[in-house]
Short mmCIF file of C-alpha atoms in Angstrom, two decimals:
data_model
loop_
_atom_site.label_atom_id
_atom_site.label_comp_id
_atom_site.label_asym_id
_atom_site.label_seq_id
_atom_site.Cartn_x
_atom_site.Cartn_y
_atom_site.Cartn_z
CA UNK A 8 92.70 80.25 114.71
CA UNK A 9 92.09 81.14 118.37
CA UNK A 10 94.23 81.96 121.37
CA UNK A 11 93.50 78.44 122.63
CA UNK A 12 95.56 77.02 119.76
CA UNK A 13 98.61 78.50 121.46
CA UNK A 14 97.56 77.86 125.05
CA UNK A 15 97.64 74.17 124.30
CA UNK A 16 101.39 74.57 123.91
CA UNK A 17 102.15 75.19 127.58
CA UNK A 18 105.82 75.84 126.82
CA UNK A 19 104.97 79.29 125.45
CA UNK A 20 105.07 82.08 128.02
CA UNK A 21 102.82 85.13 127.93
CA UNK A 22 105.18 87.36 125.95
CA UNK A 23 105.75 84.68 123.32
CA UNK A 24 101.99 84.13 122.99
CA UNK A 25 101.44 87.83 122.44
CA UNK A 26 104.19 87.89 119.82
CA UNK A 27 102.55 85.02 117.97
CA UNK A 28 99.09 86.61 118.15
CA UNK A 29 100.60 89.81 116.78
CA UNK A 30 101.83 87.81 113.81
CA UNK A 31 98.36 86.44 113.16
CA UNK A 32 96.89 89.94 112.95
CA UNK A 33 99.70 91.12 110.68
CA UNK A 34 99.37 88.09 108.39
CA UNK A 35 95.63 88.68 107.99
CA UNK A 36 96.33 92.33 107.19
CA UNK A 37 98.96 91.28 104.67
CA UNK A 38 96.36 89.05 103.00
CA UNK A 39 93.99 91.96 102.47
CA UNK A 40 96.62 94.59 101.66
CA UNK A 41 99.15 92.49 99.75
CA UNK A 42 101.17 95.10 97.89
CA UNK A 43 102.27 92.98 94.95
CA UNK A 44 98.79 91.57 94.26
CA UNK A 45 95.89 93.55 95.75
CA UNK A 46 97.40 97.03 95.89
CA UNK A 47 99.09 96.60 92.50
CA UNK A 48 95.77 95.40 91.09
CA UNK A 49 94.06 98.50 92.48
CA UNK A 50 96.69 100.76 90.91
CA UNK A 51 96.39 98.89 87.61
CA UNK A 52 92.60 99.39 87.72
CA UNK A 53 93.22 103.13 88.09
CA UNK A 54 95.42 103.04 84.96
CA UNK A 55 98.78 103.61 86.72
CA UNK A 56 101.92 103.27 84.55
CA UNK A 57 104.28 100.42 85.37
CA UNK A 58 106.87 102.62 87.07
CA UNK A 59 104.22 103.78 89.55
CA UNK A 60 103.15 100.18 90.15
CA UNK A 61 106.81 99.33 90.74
CA UNK A 62 107.02 102.22 93.20
CA UNK A 63 104.37 100.65 95.48
CA UNK A 64 106.39 97.66 96.77
CA UNK A 65 109.52 99.81 96.68
CA UNK A 66 107.86 102.19 99.12
CA UNK A 67 106.54 99.33 101.25
CA UNK A 68 109.91 97.56 101.47
CA UNK A 69 112.38 100.41 101.15
CA UNK A 70 110.43 102.74 103.41
CA UNK A 71 110.43 100.05 106.09
CA UNK A 72 114.21 99.68 105.94
CA UNK A 73 115.64 103.12 105.16
CA UNK A 74 114.92 104.88 108.51
CA UNK A 75 116.31 102.12 110.66
CA UNK A 76 119.85 103.42 111.10
CA UNK A 77 118.37 106.68 112.42
CA UNK A 78 116.01 104.69 114.61
CA UNK A 79 118.95 102.67 115.93
CA UNK A 80 120.57 105.89 117.15
CA UNK A 81 117.36 106.87 118.89
CA UNK A 82 116.50 103.60 120.60
CA UNK A 83 119.99 102.34 121.53
CA UNK A 84 120.04 104.10 124.89
CA UNK A 85 116.40 103.40 125.75
CA UNK A 86 115.94 100.62 128.30
CA UNK A 87 112.48 99.95 126.83
CA UNK A 88 111.88 99.98 123.07
CA UNK A 89 108.16 99.20 123.14
CA UNK A 90 106.93 102.84 123.53
CA UNK A 91 108.59 103.66 120.18
CA UNK A 92 106.81 100.69 118.60
CA UNK A 93 103.42 101.77 120.00
CA UNK A 94 103.75 105.34 118.69
CA UNK A 95 104.68 104.16 115.20
CA UNK A 96 101.87 101.59 115.22
CA UNK A 97 99.34 104.36 115.91
CA UNK A 98 100.54 106.25 112.83
CA UNK A 99 100.30 103.08 110.74
CA UNK A 100 96.72 102.43 111.85
CA UNK A 101 95.66 105.94 110.84
CA UNK A 102 97.30 105.65 107.42
CA UNK A 103 95.61 102.32 106.70
CA UNK A 104 92.26 103.93 107.45
CA UNK A 105 93.22 106.81 105.16
CA UNK A 106 93.95 104.36 102.31
CA UNK A 107 90.49 102.84 102.63
CA UNK A 108 88.83 106.28 102.59
CA UNK A 109 90.92 107.50 99.64
CA UNK A 110 89.98 104.42 97.64
CA UNK A 111 86.29 104.81 98.50
CA UNK A 112 85.86 108.50 97.68
CA UNK A 113 88.55 109.58 95.21
CA UNK A 114 88.78 106.78 92.63
CA UNK A 115 86.81 108.91 90.14
CA UNK A 116 89.87 111.21 90.08
CA UNK A 117 92.62 108.64 89.35
CA UNK A 118 95.61 111.00 89.47
CA UNK A 119 94.58 112.52 92.80
CA UNK A 120 93.62 109.13 94.19
CA UNK A 121 96.96 107.58 93.26
CA UNK A 122 98.91 110.57 94.60
CA UNK A 123 97.21 110.56 98.00
CA UNK A 124 97.23 106.77 98.22
CA UNK A 125 100.99 106.65 97.52
CA UNK A 126 101.54 109.42 100.09
CA UNK A 127 99.61 107.45 102.71
CA UNK A 128 101.65 104.37 101.83
CA UNK A 129 104.87 106.34 102.20
CA UNK A 130 103.95 107.64 105.66
CA UNK A 131 102.83 104.15 106.66
CA UNK A 132 106.05 102.59 105.41
CA UNK A 133 108.29 105.09 107.19
CA UNK A 134 106.32 104.47 110.39
CA UNK A 135 106.82 100.73 109.88
CA UNK A 136 110.56 101.42 109.63
CA UNK A 137 110.40 103.17 112.99
CA UNK A 138 108.50 100.21 114.48
CA UNK A 139 110.55 97.45 112.84
CA UNK A 140 113.77 97.78 114.78
CA UNK A 141 112.10 98.06 118.22
CA UNK A 142 110.02 95.02 117.28
CA UNK A 143 113.12 92.93 116.53
CA UNK A 144 114.85 94.23 119.66
CA UNK A 145 111.89 93.23 121.81
CA UNK A 146 111.61 89.81 120.15
CA UNK A 147 115.33 89.19 120.71
CA UNK A 148 114.76 89.86 124.43
CA UNK A 149 111.60 87.82 124.95
CA UNK A 150 112.52 84.82 122.74
CA UNK A 151 115.85 83.04 123.16
CA UNK A 152 117.94 82.22 120.09
CA UNK A 153 117.21 78.50 120.54
CA UNK A 154 113.45 79.09 120.48
CA UNK A 155 113.31 81.62 117.64
CA UNK A 156 112.94 79.10 114.78
CA UNK A 157 109.95 77.53 116.57
CA UNK A 158 108.55 80.96 117.54
CA UNK A 159 108.64 82.35 114.00
CA UNK A 160 107.61 79.02 112.52
CA UNK A 161 104.49 78.83 114.72
CA UNK A 162 103.76 82.52 114.17
CA UNK A 163 103.98 82.12 110.42
CA UNK A 164 102.19 78.76 110.26
CA UNK A 165 98.88 79.81 111.82
CA UNK A 166 99.20 83.33 110.43
CA UNK A 167 99.45 81.83 106.95
CA UNK A 168 96.27 79.83 107.48
CA UNK A 169 94.41 82.96 108.55
CA UNK A 170 95.83 84.92 105.61
CA UNK A 171 94.49 82.19 103.31
CA UNK A 172 91.04 83.03 104.67
CA UNK A 173 91.70 86.67 103.84
CA UNK A 174 92.51 85.60 100.28
CA UNK A 175 89.16 83.81 100.07
CA UNK A 176 87.43 87.01 101.12
CA UNK A 177 89.42 89.05 98.59
CA UNK A 178 88.39 86.69 95.82
CA UNK A 179 84.74 86.78 96.93
CA UNK A 180 84.66 90.57 97.23
CA UNK A 181 86.29 91.18 93.84
CA UNK A 182 83.97 88.64 92.21
CA UNK A 183 80.83 90.01 93.90
CA UNK A 184 78.38 92.65 92.69
CA UNK A 185 80.09 95.30 94.82
CA UNK A 186 81.36 97.82 92.31
CA UNK A 187 84.78 99.44 92.00
CA UNK A 188 86.09 101.25 94.03
CA UNK A 189 83.97 100.17 97.01
CA UNK A 190 85.19 96.58 96.64
CA UNK A 191 88.80 97.65 97.13
CA UNK A 192 87.84 100.11 99.90
CA UNK A 193 86.18 97.25 101.80
CA UNK A 194 89.28 95.07 101.38
CA UNK A 195 91.54 97.87 102.62
CA UNK A 196 89.24 98.51 105.60
CA UNK A 197 89.34 94.85 106.63
CA UNK A 198 93.12 94.93 106.37
CA UNK A 199 93.28 98.03 108.57
CA UNK A 200 91.20 96.28 111.25
CA UNK A 201 93.50 93.22 111.24
CA UNK A 202 96.66 95.29 111.48
CA UNK A 203 95.20 97.35 114.34
CA UNK A 204 94.56 94.19 116.34
CA UNK A 205 98.09 92.91 115.69
CA UNK A 206 99.72 96.18 116.76
CA UNK A 207 97.57 96.42 119.89
CA UNK A 208 98.32 92.88 121.03
CA UNK A 209 102.11 93.29 120.67
CA UNK A 210 101.90 96.54 122.59
CA UNK A 211 100.87 94.49 125.65
CA UNK A 212 104.19 92.62 125.84
CA UNK A 213 106.08 92.95 129.15
CA UNK A 214 109.45 94.05 127.84
CA UNK A 215 112.45 93.43 130.11
CA UNK A 216 114.73 96.47 130.34
CA UNK A 217 118.09 96.61 128.60
CA UNK A 218 121.22 97.52 130.56
CA UNK A 219 122.03 101.25 130.27
CA UNK A 220 123.90 102.23 127.12
CA UNK A 221 125.35 105.58 126.24
CA UNK A 222 123.45 107.49 123.55
CA UNK A 223 125.69 107.93 120.51
CA UNK A 224 123.59 110.12 118.24
CA UNK A 225 122.96 109.90 114.51
CA UNK A 226 126.46 110.90 113.42
CA UNK A 227 128.04 108.20 115.58
CA UNK A 228 125.76 105.59 114.02
CA UNK A 229 126.81 106.62 110.52
CA UNK A 230 130.49 106.74 111.52
CA UNK A 231 130.13 103.19 112.88
CA UNK A 232 129.06 101.80 109.49
CA UNK A 233 132.66 101.08 108.34
CA UNK A 234 133.29 99.22 111.60
CA UNK A 235 130.18 97.10 111.03
CA UNK A 236 131.23 96.43 107.43
CA UNK A 237 134.58 95.10 108.64
CA UNK A 238 132.74 92.07 109.99
CA UNK A 239 133.12 89.51 107.15
CA UNK A 240 129.97 87.64 108.20
CA UNK A 241 127.98 90.86 108.00
CA UNK A 242 129.43 91.74 104.58
CA UNK A 243 128.54 88.33 103.22
CA UNK A 244 124.99 88.60 104.49
CA UNK A 245 124.67 92.14 103.13
CA UNK A 246 125.76 91.04 99.64
CA UNK A 247 123.11 88.29 99.60
CA UNK A 248 120.41 90.68 100.79
CA UNK A 249 121.34 93.27 98.15
CA UNK A 250 121.14 90.73 95.33
CA UNK A 251 117.77 89.46 96.55
CA UNK A 252 116.51 93.03 96.92
CA UNK A 253 117.43 93.62 93.29
CA UNK A 254 115.64 90.43 92.29
CA UNK A 255 112.44 91.81 93.82
CA UNK A 256 111.96 94.03 90.76
CA UNK A 257 109.62 91.40 89.30
CA UNK A 258 107.34 91.06 92.31
CA UNK A 259 104.70 93.72 91.52
CA UNK A 260 104.51 92.72 87.86
CA UNK A 261 103.44 89.11 88.24
CA UNK A 262 99.84 90.20 88.91
CA UNK A 263 99.96 93.10 86.44
CA UNK A 264 101.32 90.80 83.70
CA UNK A 265 98.39 88.47 84.35
CA UNK A 266 95.84 91.29 84.15
CA UNK A 267 97.27 93.37 81.30
CA UNK A 268 99.01 90.84 79.06
CA UNK A 269 97.37 87.49 79.79
CA UNK A 270 93.94 89.15 80.20
CA UNK A 271 92.93 87.27 83.37
CA UNK A 272 89.76 88.52 85.18
CA UNK A 273 90.22 90.83 88.25
CA UNK A 274 88.76 88.22 90.64
CA UNK A 275 91.84 86.07 89.97
CA UNK A 276 93.72 88.40 92.33
CA UNK A 277 91.95 86.69 95.22
CA UNK A 278 93.19 83.32 93.98
CA UNK A 279 96.70 84.75 93.78
CA UNK A 280 96.47 85.84 97.42
CA UNK A 281 95.16 82.38 98.33
CA UNK A 282 98.11 80.76 96.58
CA UNK A 283 100.54 83.07 98.37
CA UNK A 284 99.01 82.44 101.78
CA UNK A 285 98.00 78.81 101.28
CA UNK A 286 101.56 77.73 100.55
CA UNK A 287 102.86 79.50 103.64
CA UNK A 288 101.75 77.07 106.39
CA UNK A 289 103.21 73.92 104.83
CA UNK A 290 106.40 75.65 103.74
CA UNK A 291 106.81 77.09 107.24
CA UNK A 292 106.75 73.61 108.73
CA UNK A 293 109.48 72.54 106.33
CA UNK A 294 111.54 75.72 106.78
CA UNK A 295 111.34 75.43 110.57
CA UNK A 296 112.78 71.92 110.43
CA UNK A 297 115.51 73.06 108.06
CA UNK A 298 116.33 75.93 110.45
CA UNK A 299 116.59 73.61 113.44
CA UNK A 300 118.72 71.02 111.62
CA UNK A 301 120.71 72.98 109.04
CA UNK A 302 120.67 76.61 110.20
CA UNK A 303 119.62 79.86 108.55
CA UNK A 304 122.30 79.79 105.85
CA UNK A 305 120.81 76.71 104.23
CA UNK A 306 117.30 78.20 104.38
CA UNK A 307 118.38 81.36 102.56
CA UNK A 308 120.16 79.34 99.88
CA UNK A 309 117.18 77.06 99.24
CA UNK A 310 114.75 80.00 99.25
CA UNK A 311 116.87 81.78 96.63
CA UNK A 312 116.22 78.85 94.27
CA UNK A 313 112.44 79.08 94.68
CA UNK A 314 112.57 82.86 94.28
CA UNK A 315 114.47 82.56 91.01
CA UNK A 316 112.08 79.94 89.64
CA UNK A 317 109.06 82.27 90.03
CA UNK A 318 109.89 84.72 87.19
CA UNK A 319 111.04 81.84 84.99
CA UNK A 320 107.76 80.03 85.57
CA UNK A 321 105.72 83.21 84.92
CA UNK A 322 107.44 83.66 81.57
CA UNK A 323 106.91 80.01 80.59
CA UNK A 324 103.19 80.07 81.48
CA UNK A 325 102.71 83.30 79.55
CA UNK A 326 104.62 82.24 76.44
CA UNK A 327 102.97 78.82 76.27
CA UNK A 328 99.50 80.14 77.17
CA UNK A 329 98.97 77.57 79.94
CA UNK A 330 96.11 79.48 81.56
CA UNK A 331 95.22 81.21 84.81
CA UNK A 332 95.25 78.16 87.08
CA UNK A 333 98.71 77.13 85.94
CA UNK A 334 99.81 80.70 86.66
CA UNK A 335 99.06 80.18 90.37
CA UNK A 336 102.40 78.36 90.52
CA UNK A 337 104.15 81.72 90.31
CA UNK A 338 102.67 82.75 93.63
CA UNK A 339 103.23 79.35 95.21
CA UNK A 340 106.94 79.69 94.42
CA UNK A 341 107.20 83.27 95.69
CA UNK A 342 105.32 82.33 98.86
CA UNK A 343 107.64 79.42 99.64
CA UNK A 344 110.63 81.68 99.03
CA UNK A 345 109.21 84.53 101.13
CA UNK A 346 108.55 82.29 104.12
CA UNK A 347 112.07 80.94 103.90
CA UNK A 348 113.51 84.45 103.75
CA UNK A 349 111.36 85.65 106.65
CA UNK A 350 112.70 82.90 108.87
CA UNK A 351 116.24 82.70 107.51
CA UNK A 352 117.01 86.43 107.29
CA UNK A 353 115.77 87.27 110.77
CA UNK A 354 117.51 84.38 112.48
CA UNK A 355 120.76 84.91 110.60
CA UNK A 356 120.95 88.61 111.41
CA UNK A 357 120.11 88.18 115.10
CA UNK A 358 122.62 85.34 115.36
CA UNK A 359 125.58 87.17 113.77
CA UNK A 360 124.93 90.50 115.53
CA UNK A 361 126.80 91.01 118.86
CA UNK A 362 124.29 91.62 121.68
CA UNK A 363 125.69 95.08 122.42
CA UNK A 364 125.49 96.08 118.73
CA UNK A 365 122.14 94.56 117.66
CA UNK A 366 120.56 97.92 116.87
CA UNK A 367 123.55 99.02 114.81
CA UNK A 368 123.68 95.77 112.82
CA UNK A 369 119.93 95.78 112.18
CA UNK A 370 119.86 99.46 111.30
CA UNK A 371 122.90 99.35 109.03
CA UNK A 372 121.72 96.29 107.11
CA UNK A 373 118.17 97.49 106.63
CA UNK A 374 119.17 101.02 105.62
CA UNK A 375 121.59 99.76 102.96
CA UNK A 376 119.23 97.08 101.65
CA UNK A 377 116.30 99.52 101.73
CA UNK A 378 117.83 101.60 98.95
CA UNK A 379 118.14 98.50 96.74
CA UNK A 380 114.46 97.70 97.22
CA UNK A 381 113.56 100.53 94.85
CA UNK A 382 114.60 98.38 91.89
CA UNK A 383 110.91 97.64 91.04
CA UNK A 384 110.73 101.25 89.81
CA UNK A 385 113.54 100.40 87.39
CA UNK A 386 111.65 97.21 86.57
CA UNK A 387 108.60 99.30 85.72
CA UNK A 388 110.59 101.52 83.38
CA UNK A 389 112.05 98.45 81.67
CA UNK A 390 108.56 96.92 81.39
CA UNK A 391 107.18 100.12 79.85
CA UNK A 392 109.96 100.13 77.27
CA UNK A 393 110.67 96.47 76.54
CA UNK A 394 107.87 94.44 78.16
CA UNK A 395 107.72 92.22 81.22
CA UNK A 396 109.87 89.28 80.10
CA UNK A 397 113.21 91.15 80.34
CA UNK A 398 112.30 92.14 83.91
CA UNK A 399 111.67 88.49 84.77
CA UNK A 400 115.02 87.50 83.20
CA UNK A 401 116.98 90.04 85.26
CA UNK A 402 115.35 88.81 88.47
CA UNK A 403 116.30 85.23 87.63
CA UNK A 404 119.96 86.20 87.13
CA UNK A 405 120.10 88.14 90.40
CA UNK A 406 118.64 85.18 92.30
CA UNK A 407 121.34 82.96 90.79
CA UNK A 408 123.94 85.43 92.07
CA UNK A 409 122.40 85.38 95.55
CA UNK A 410 122.46 81.57 95.58
CA UNK A 411 126.16 81.65 94.75
CA UNK A 412 126.92 84.24 97.44
CA UNK A 413 125.13 82.17 100.09
CA UNK A 414 128.18 79.91 100.13
CA UNK A 415 130.03 82.71 101.98
CA UNK A 416 127.51 83.01 104.83
CA UNK A 417 128.49 81.89 108.32
CA UNK A 418 127.61 78.23 108.58
CA UNK A 419 126.76 78.08 112.28
CA UNK A 420 124.44 81.12 112.33
#
């Protein structure tokens, strides 16, 4: 997909085009470095126990969210947030390159390879947490609330198509004669290149300055948490996010269950990525229309249903022995849910947060939810002791709880 695909839509201004192009680079990178499929498959190939495999998405998700309250204290008084984003993006680029090199040269020492790889992931994830809040702040300034559903929908639509191409390459590379670990090192290197492009292009945005705000410091941000929690709309949204974060404990084990229990070939990981990314464009079109007509609350509620069906479907396919192609439905369901959450969560949070407290709302929510995203580690311990099916059952129940709690979300957000 080229820049011309956006230029044909003359209603997009330069900043919005750069934001969409950034998404394309990030989506391609996500296709190559999908934590729950490709990275988990790499760790499984190295013989990692389930709790370590569960740690990988926990680091990726929790590490992104946990620093954000501290980042909110730092960036609140800055008229321009983009320099913070650029610095963090540089760190992320270097760590992605490190992951590729670690995979290429240290896989013959699995313990050392896993240790350094996880360390690189941790640094990368914390840097992403530093970049995440400035990114949302900048997007909230360059894209009006009325245009955000279309902005994120377009960003995700074409990005999903490009990520599908990345899945094709992953499948081809893992099914080729290129031996382990060079096959994974090549995949990680391609992902690093895509991410670098995405970070660079967003760094070119012309960010309008914010009005001056007094710096409050880290202690003031933490003391403001009770005030933020007094907002009933925020509390309702937080409860939904916490339940869905807990339900994520199954995510890294869908691929591992297929490899270790169902005995699918490693090349099937590429097909899993293709299913994840191939479902994204069509679902984004649907989610965008739902957002424009029904609002973010309805999106989150519908997405919770799809998210809960994924572990149920995985268990059914495994128990009935329906085969590897039937198993692709697991990733179709999680993809549809993920795209709904990406659009619904972002819009809902930006819409309920007061303009003068955006950083505090974003930072508080993400820091609290970030801790809950470490439930895949618990899922790994449960899987090691009792197998994968109990993990899938717990995720299903938590999704049902999230669906119920969605009824308390603000209807006009």
